[in-house]
Coordinates of C-alpha atoms and ligand atoms in Angstrom, one line a residue:
X1 CA -127.5 -107.0 59.3
X2 CA -129.5 -109.4 61.6
X3 CA -127.9 -109.9 64.7
X4 CA -130.7 -110.9 67.2
X5 CA -132.5 -108.7 69.8
X6 CA -130.1 -109.2 72.8
X7 CA -127.1 -107.9 70.9
X8 CA -129.1 -105.3 69.3
X9 CA -130.8 -103.9 72.5
X10 CA -128.6 -105.2 75.2
X11 CA -128.3 -102.2 77.3
X12 CA -132.2 -102.3 77.7
X13 CA -132.3 -105.9 78.6
X14 CA -131.5 -108.0 81.8
X15 CA -128.3 -109.6 80.3
X16 CA -124.6 -109.2 81.5
X17 CA -121.4 -110.5 80.1
X18 CA -122.0 -113.6 81.9
X19 CA -125.2 -114.4 80.1
X20 CA -124.7 -116.9 77.3
X21 CA -126.8 -115.4 74.2
X22 CA -128.9 -118.0 72.6
X23 CA -130.2 -116.5 69.4
X24 CA -131.5 -117.5 66.0
X25 CA -130.9 -114.0 64.7
X26 CA -134.8 -113.0 65.6
X27 CA -136.0 -109.4 65.3
X28 CA -135.3 -106.7 62.7
X29 CA -138.5 -107.7 61.0
X30 CA -140.1 -105.5 58.2
X31 CA -142.5 -102.7 58.9
X32 CA -144.5 -102.6 55.8
X33 CA -146.6 -99.4 54.4
X34 CA -149.7 -101.1 53.1
X35 CA -151.2 -98.5 50.7
X36 CA -153.4 -100.9 49.0
X37 CA -155.2 -101.6 52.2
X38 CA -155.2 -98.0 53.3
X39 CA -157.0 -97.4 50.0
X40 CA -159.5 -100.4 50.0
X41 CA -160.9 -99.4 53.4
X42 CA -160.7 -95.7 53.2
X43 CA -158.2 -95.3 56.1
X44 CA -157.5 -91.5 56.7
X45 CA -154.1 -92.5 58.1
X46 CA -150.9 -94.1 57.1
X47 CA -150.8 -97.9 58.2
X48 CA -147.6 -99.8 58.6
X49 CA -147.7 -103.4 59.7
X50 CA -144.8 -104.9 61.7
X51 CA -144.7 -108.6 60.1
X52 CA -143.5 -110.6 62.9
X53 CA -144.2 -113.9 60.9
X54 CA -140.9 -113.7 59.5
X55 CA -139.0 -114.3 62.7
X56 CA -136.9 -117.6 62.8
X57 CA -140.0 -119.8 64.0
X58 CA -142.6 -117.6 62.3
X59 CA -143.9 -115.7 65.1
X60 CA -142.9 -113.0 67.8
X61 CA -142.4 -115.3 70.4
X62 CA -138.9 -115.5 69.3
X63 CA -138.0 -112.1 70.5
X64 CA -139.0 -113.1 74.2
X65 CA -137.6 -116.6 74.0
X66 CA -134.1 -115.6 73.1
X67 CA -134.0 -113.8 76.4
X68 CA -136.0 -116.6 78.4
X69 CA -133.7 -119.2 77.1
X70 CA -130.5 -117.4 77.5
X71 CA -131.4 -116.9 81.1
X72 CA -132.4 -120.1 81.8
X73 CA -129.0 -121.5 80.5
X74 CA -127.3 -118.8 82.8
X75 CA -129.1 -120.0 85.6
X76 CA -128.2 -123.6 85.1
X77 CA -131.5 -125.0 84.1
X78 CA -131.9 -128.3 82.3
X79 CA -135.7 -128.2 81.5
X80 CA -137.8 -125.4 80.4
X81 CA -141.8 -125.8 80.1
X82 CA -144.6 -124.1 78.6
X83 CA -148.4 -124.0 78.0
X84 CA -149.3 -122.9 74.5
X85 CA -151.6 -122.5 71.7
X86 CA -148.9 -123.4 69.7
X87 CA -146.5 -120.6 68.8
X88 CA -144.8 -120.4 72.3
X89 CA -144.2 -124.1 72.1
X90 CA -142.7 -123.7 68.6
X91 CA -140.2 -121.1 69.7
X92 CA -139.3 -122.8 73.0
X93 CA -138.6 -126.1 71.4
X94 CA -136.3 -124.4 68.9
X95 CA -134.3 -122.1 71.3
X96 CA -134.4 -125.1 73.7
X97 CA -132.5 -127.1 71.1
X98 CA -130.0 -124.6 70.2
X99 CA -129.2 -124.3 74.0
X100 CA -129.2 -128.0 74.6
X101 CA -132.1 -127.7 77.1
X102 CA -135.2 -130.2 77.2
X103 CA -138.3 -128.7 76.4
X104 CA -141.8 -129.8 77.9
X105 CA -144.8 -128.7 76.3
X106 CA -148.6 -128.8 77.3
X107 CA -151.2 -128.2 74.5
X108 CA -154.9 -128.3 74.1
X109 CA -155.9 -131.3 72.1
X110 CA -157.2 -130.6 68.5
X111 CA -156.9 -126.8 68.7
X112 CA -153.2 -126.3 67.6
X113 CA -152.4 -125.4 64.0
X114 CA -150.6 -128.0 62.2
X115 CA -147.5 -126.0 61.5
X116 CA -146.8 -125.2 65.1
X117 CA -147.3 -128.7 66.2
X118 CA -145.0 -129.8 63.7
X119 CA -142.3 -127.2 64.9
X120 CA -142.7 -128.5 68.4
X121 CA -142.1 -132.2 67.4
X122 CA -139.3 -131.7 65.0
X123 CA -137.1 -129.8 67.5
X124 CA -137.5 -132.6 69.9
X125 CA -139.8 -131.1 72.6
X126 CA -141.7 -133.5 74.8
X127 CA -145.3 -132.6 73.9
X128 CA -148.3 -133.5 76.0
X129 CA -151.8 -132.9 74.6
X130 CA -154.5 -132.3 77.3
X131 CA -158.2 -132.8 76.9
X132 CA -158.7 -129.2 78.0
X133 CA -157.9 -125.8 76.7
X134 CA -155.0 -123.4 76.9
X135 CA -156.1 -122.1 80.3
X136 CA -156.1 -125.6 81.9
X137 CA -152.7 -126.1 80.4
X138 CA -151.3 -122.9 81.7
X139 CA -152.6 -123.9 85.2
X140 CA -151.0 -127.4 85.0
X141 CA -147.5 -126.1 83.9
X142 CA -147.6 -123.4 86.8
X143 CA -148.3 -126.3 89.2
X144 CA -145.5 -128.3 87.8
X145 CA -143.1 -125.3 88.0
X146 CA -143.9 -125.0 91.8
X147 CA -143.1 -128.8 92.4
X148 CA -140.1 -129.4 89.9
X149 CA -137.0 -127.8 89.0
X150 CA -138.2 -126.7 85.6
X151 CA -138.0 -123.0 84.1
X152 CA -141.4 -121.6 82.9
X153 CA -141.2 -120.0 79.4
X154 CA -144.7 -118.7 79.2
X155 CA -145.0 -114.9 79.2
X156 CA -145.4 -115.0 83.0
X157 CA -141.6 -115.2 82.7
X158 CA -140.4 -111.5 82.8
X159 CA -137.7 -112.2 80.5
X160 CA -140.0 -112.9 77.7
X161 CA -141.7 -109.6 78.3
X162 CA -138.3 -107.8 78.0
X163 CA -137.4 -109.6 74.9
X164 CA -140.7 -108.8 73.1
X165 CA -140.6 -105.1 74.1
X166 CA -137.8 -104.8 71.5
X167 CA -140.5 -104.8 68.6
X168 CA -141.5 -101.5 70.1
X169 CA -138.1 -100.2 69.9
X170 CA -137.7 -101.3 66.4
X171 CA -140.8 -99.5 65.3
X172 CA -139.7 -96.3 66.9
X173 CA -136.3 -96.6 65.4
X174 CA -137.8 -97.2 62.0
X175 CA -140.3 -94.2 62.1
X176 CA -138.2 -91.6 63.9
X177 CA -140.9 -91.6 66.5
X178 CA -143.7 -93.6 68.1
X179 CA -146.8 -94.2 66.0
X180 CA -150.0 -92.4 67.1
X181 CA -152.0 -95.5 67.3
X182 CA -150.8 -99.3 67.8
X183 CA -153.0 -102.1 67.0
X184 CA -152.7 -105.7 67.8
X185 CA -154.2 -109.2 68.9
X186 CA -154.8 -109.9 72.6
X187 CA -154.6 -113.5 73.8
X188 CA -152.7 -114.2 77.1
X189 CA -152.0 -110.5 76.9
X190 CA -148.2 -110.7 77.2
X191 CA -147.5 -109.0 74.1
X192 CA -149.5 -106.0 74.6
X193 CA -147.9 -105.8 78.1
X194 CA -144.5 -106.1 76.2
X195 CA -145.2 -103.2 73.6
X196 CA -146.4 -101.0 76.3
X197 CA -143.3 -101.4 78.4
X198 CA -141.2 -100.8 75.4
X199 CA -142.9 -97.7 74.3
X200 CA -142.9 -96.4 77.9
X201 CA -139.1 -97.0 78.1
X202 CA -138.1 -95.7 74.7
X203 CA -140.0 -92.6 74.2
X204 CA -142.0 -89.6 75.9
X205 CA -144.8 -89.5 73.3
X206 CA -146.5 -92.9 73.1
X207 CA -149.2 -94.3 70.9
X208 CA -152.9 -95.0 71.9
X209 CA -152.9 -98.8 72.5
X210 CA -155.8 -100.8 70.7
X211 CA -155.9 -104.5 71.5
X212 CA -158.2 -107.1 69.8
X213 CA -159.5 -110.3 71.1
X214 CA -161.6 -112.7 69.3
X215 CA -165.4 -112.4 70.0
X216 CA -165.9 -115.6 71.5
X217 CA -162.7 -115.6 73.5
X218 CA -162.8 -112.0 74.8
X219 CA -162.6 -112.0 78.6
X220 CA -161.1 -108.7 79.0
X221 CA -163.9 -107.2 76.8
X222 CA -166.7 -109.0 78.8
X223 CA -165.2 -108.6 81.9
X224 CA -165.1 -112.0 83.4
X225 CA -163.3 -115.3 82.3
X226 CA -164.7 -117.4 79.5
X227 CA -165.0 -121.0 80.4
X228 CA -165.2 -122.4 76.8
X229 CA -163.4 -119.9 74.5
X230 CA -164.0 -120.4 70.7
X231 CA -162.5 -118.9 67.7
X232 CA -160.9 -120.0 64.5
X233 CA -158.0 -117.9 65.5
X234 CA -156.6 -120.9 67.7
X235 CA -153.6 -118.7 68.7
X236 CA -155.7 -116.5 70.9
X237 CA -158.5 -119.0 72.0
X238 CA -157.8 -118.0 75.5
X239 CA -160.4 -117.5 78.4
X240 CA -158.4 -116.2 81.2
X241 CA -155.3 -114.3 80.4
X242 CA -152.5 -114.5 82.6
X243 CA -151.5 -110.7 82.0
X244 CA -155.1 -109.4 82.2
X245 CA -154.3 -106.6 84.5
X246 CA -151.3 -105.5 82.7
X247 CA -153.2 -105.3 79.4
X248 CA -155.9 -103.3 80.8
X249 CA -153.1 -100.7 82.3
X250 CA -151.7 -100.7 78.8
X251 CA -155.2 -99.8 77.6
X252 CA -155.9 -97.2 80.3
X253 CA -152.5 -95.5 80.6
X254 CA -152.4 -95.0 76.8
X255 CA -156.1 -93.8 76.7
X256 CA -156.7 -96.7 74.3
X257 CA -159.3 -99.6 74.2
X258 CA -159.4 -103.5 74.0
X259 CA -162.3 -104.7 72.0
X260 CA -163.4 -107.8 70.1
X261 CA -163.8 -108.8 66.3
X262 CA -165.7 -111.7 65.1
X263 CA -164.3 -114.7 63.3
X264 CA -165.9 -113.6 60.0
X265 CA -164.2 -110.2 60.5
X266 CA -160.8 -111.8 61.1
X267 CA -161.2 -114.1 57.9
X268 CA -162.0 -111.1 55.8
X269 CA -159.0 -109.3 57.1
X270 CA -156.9 -112.5 56.7
X271 CA -158.0 -112.6 52.9
X272 CA -157.3 -108.9 52.3
X273 CA -153.7 -109.0 53.6
X274 CA -153.1 -112.0 51.4
X275 CA -154.9 -110.6 48.3
X276 CA -154.1 -107.1 48.5
X277 CA -150.7 -106.9 49.9
X278 CA -149.1 -110.3 49.6
X279 CA -148.8 -110.7 53.3
X280 CA -149.9 -114.2 54.6
X281 CA -150.4 -114.2 58.3
X282 CA -152.3 -116.8 60.7
X283 CA -155.8 -115.9 61.6
X284 CA -155.0 -114.3 65.1
X285 CA -152.7 -111.8 63.3
X286 CA -155.5 -110.7 61.1
X287 CA -157.5 -109.5 64.1
X288 CA -155.3 -106.3 64.1
X289 CA -156.5 -105.4 60.6
X290 CA -160.1 -106.5 61.5
X291 CA -160.2 -104.2 64.5
X292 CA -158.8 -101.2 62.5
X293 CA -161.5 -101.7 59.9
X294 CA -164.1 -101.8 62.5
X295 CA -162.9 -98.8 64.2
X296 CA -162.5 -96.8 61.0
X297 CA -166.2 -97.8 60.2
X298 CA -167.2 -96.2 63.7
X299 CA -165.3 -93.0 62.9
X300 CA -163.0 -93.5 65.5
X301 CA -160.2 -91.9 63.5
X302 CA -162.2 -89.0 62.3
X303 CA -159.6 -86.6 63.4
X304 CA -156.8 -88.5 61.5
X305 CA -155.0 -87.1 58.5
X306 CA -152.2 -88.7 56.3
X307 CA -149.6 -87.5 58.6
X308 CA -151.3 -89.9 61.4
X309 CA -149.3 -93.0 61.9
X310 CA -150.9 -96.2 62.8
X311 CA -148.8 -99.5 63.2
X312 CA -150.4 -102.8 63.4
X313 CA -148.8 -106.0 64.6
X314 CA -149.0 -109.2 62.5
X315 CA -147.9 -111.8 65.1
X316 CA -147.5 -114.9 63.2
X317 CA -146.9 -116.4 59.7
X318 CA -149.6 -117.8 57.3
X319 CA -148.0 -121.1 56.9
X320 CA -148.5 -121.8 60.6
X321 CA -152.0 -122.7 59.8
X322 CA -152.3 -124.1 56.1
X323 CA -155.6 -125.8 56.8
X324 CA -157.3 -122.5 57.3
X325 CA -155.9 -120.9 54.1
X326 CA -157.1 -124.0 52.2
X327 CA -160.5 -123.9 53.7
X328 CA -160.7 -120.3 53.1
X329 CA -160.4 -120.6 49.2
X330 CA -161.6 -122.2 46.2
X331 CA -160.1 -125.5 45.8
X332 CA -157.9 -126.2 42.6
X333 CA -159.7 -127.6 39.6
X334 CA -158.5 -131.0 38.7
X335 CA -158.4 -131.8 34.9
X336 CA -156.9 -134.1 32.4
X337 CA -153.1 -133.6 31.7
X338 CA -153.4 -131.6 28.4
X339 CA -152.6 -128.1 27.6
X340 CA -156.1 -127.7 26.1
X341 CA -157.8 -128.7 29.4
X342 CA -155.5 -126.4 31.5
X343 CA -156.3 -123.5 29.2
X344 CA -160.1 -124.1 29.6
X345 CA -159.8 -124.2 33.2
X346 CA -157.9 -120.9 33.2
X347 CA -160.6 -119.5 31.0
X348 CA -157.8 -118.7 28.3
Ligands
F0G1 N1 -150.9 -113.9 67.9 C1 -150.3 -115.0 67.8 C2 -149.9 -115.7 66.4 C3 -149.9 -115.8 69.0 O1 -149.4 -116.9 69.0 C4 -150.5 -115.3 70.4 C5 -150.3 -116.1 71.5 C6 -151.1 -113.9 70.1 C7 -151.2 -113.3 69.1 C8 -151.5 -113.2 71.4 O2 -150.3 -112.9 72.2 O3 -150.8 -114.1 74.3 O4 -149.2 -112.3 74.3 O5 -151.5 -111.8 74.0 N2 -149.8 -117.2 71.5 C9 -149.5 -117.9 72.7 C10 -148.9 -119.3 72.4 C11 -150.7 -118.1 73.8 O6 -149.0 -120.2 73.3 O7 -148.2 -119.3 71.4 P1 -150.6 -112.7 73.8

C-alpha cells in the first residue's frame, strides 16, 4: 500500500504527533532489474534502477517536499520559496497547494523543461523567470529568505534531505541489504547527500557512491565553480552546487567517485532506457546509466560478478521534457488518410 514516506519511515524523520502530514503518497517507487541493459552493455553485475519518475509530481523531490512542507505548516509559515531547474518548483507548488501555502518560484529563463514549468504554473505558484542561471536564482532566494518570513524549500533546507534519504531505506528494504555500488546524477548535490545519509543511518555495510555531473556543468569534477554551465540535461545545469562539500564527503567516505558524462553519452543512455527497457526518463536521470557505461568500459567493475548489485537512480520522468524526446527521434511520417498509404509507410 502507498502511504507516503512520513508514515512509512516516521521514526527516522524529524516529525512528531504535532506535525501535520502533507502527503501526496510519494515514495514506494519501483526498483527495476534491467536485464536487457545488463546484456546490451556487458555489465558483469546485476543492475537495478530506482524509478523516481513515478512519484506524484514525477521526480524524487516529492520525498523531501512532503517533509519540508509539513514542517513549514507546523511552523505556521505562509509562504515557501525555491530556486529551481524545474522539478523542485513543480514539487513545491504541488505540496504547497495541498497545504494551502503560497509558493514563490525563481527559475532561469529559457532553460526549464516545459512539463516542469507547466506543473509550477497549474498548481498556482507565483513564478518569476530571471535572466540568469540556477546559481543566480538560488542566491536571490537565499537573500529573500534573510529579509522576509518565507521558508526556503531548496535542499539547503535539512527537512528536504531528511525526506529524500528514505529512498536509500527503500532500496535496502527491497534488496535485503545495501547495494555494492550506487550511481546517480549530481546537480545541486542535495540528493547524493541524502542517499549517503540514508545508507549511513540504515546499514553498517554501505555502497560505493558514484555521482555523475554533465560534462559542461561539472564543478565538483573540475574543482571550481562553472560560471556558465551548459547541458541538455537542464535539471543538472548547475555551476556552483549548494551541497558541494557534502557530496565530496559522500564520495570520500564511501570510497567512491564523482565524474562527468557528455551530453552525447547522456542522450544515448536516455534512448537505451526507453528502447531496451520501456523506461522513459528525463535526460538528467540518464546520466546515471551513462556513467555506469563509461566506468564499465574503463574496467572499473572488473572484480564484479553476478552477485554484485549496482543500483542506479532515475530521478525524473521523461514526460517532464517532451521536447527533448521528440528532438531525439525520427519524426512521424505524414501520409494521406488511406489504409494503403499507411501500410506503405509501415513497409507492410
Ligand atoms: N535529477 C533531476 C531530475 C533533478 O531535477 C535534479 C535536481 C537532479 C537530478 C540533481 O539532484 O540537485 O540534489 O544533486 N533538480 C533541482 C531542481 C536542482 O531545481 O529541480 P541534486
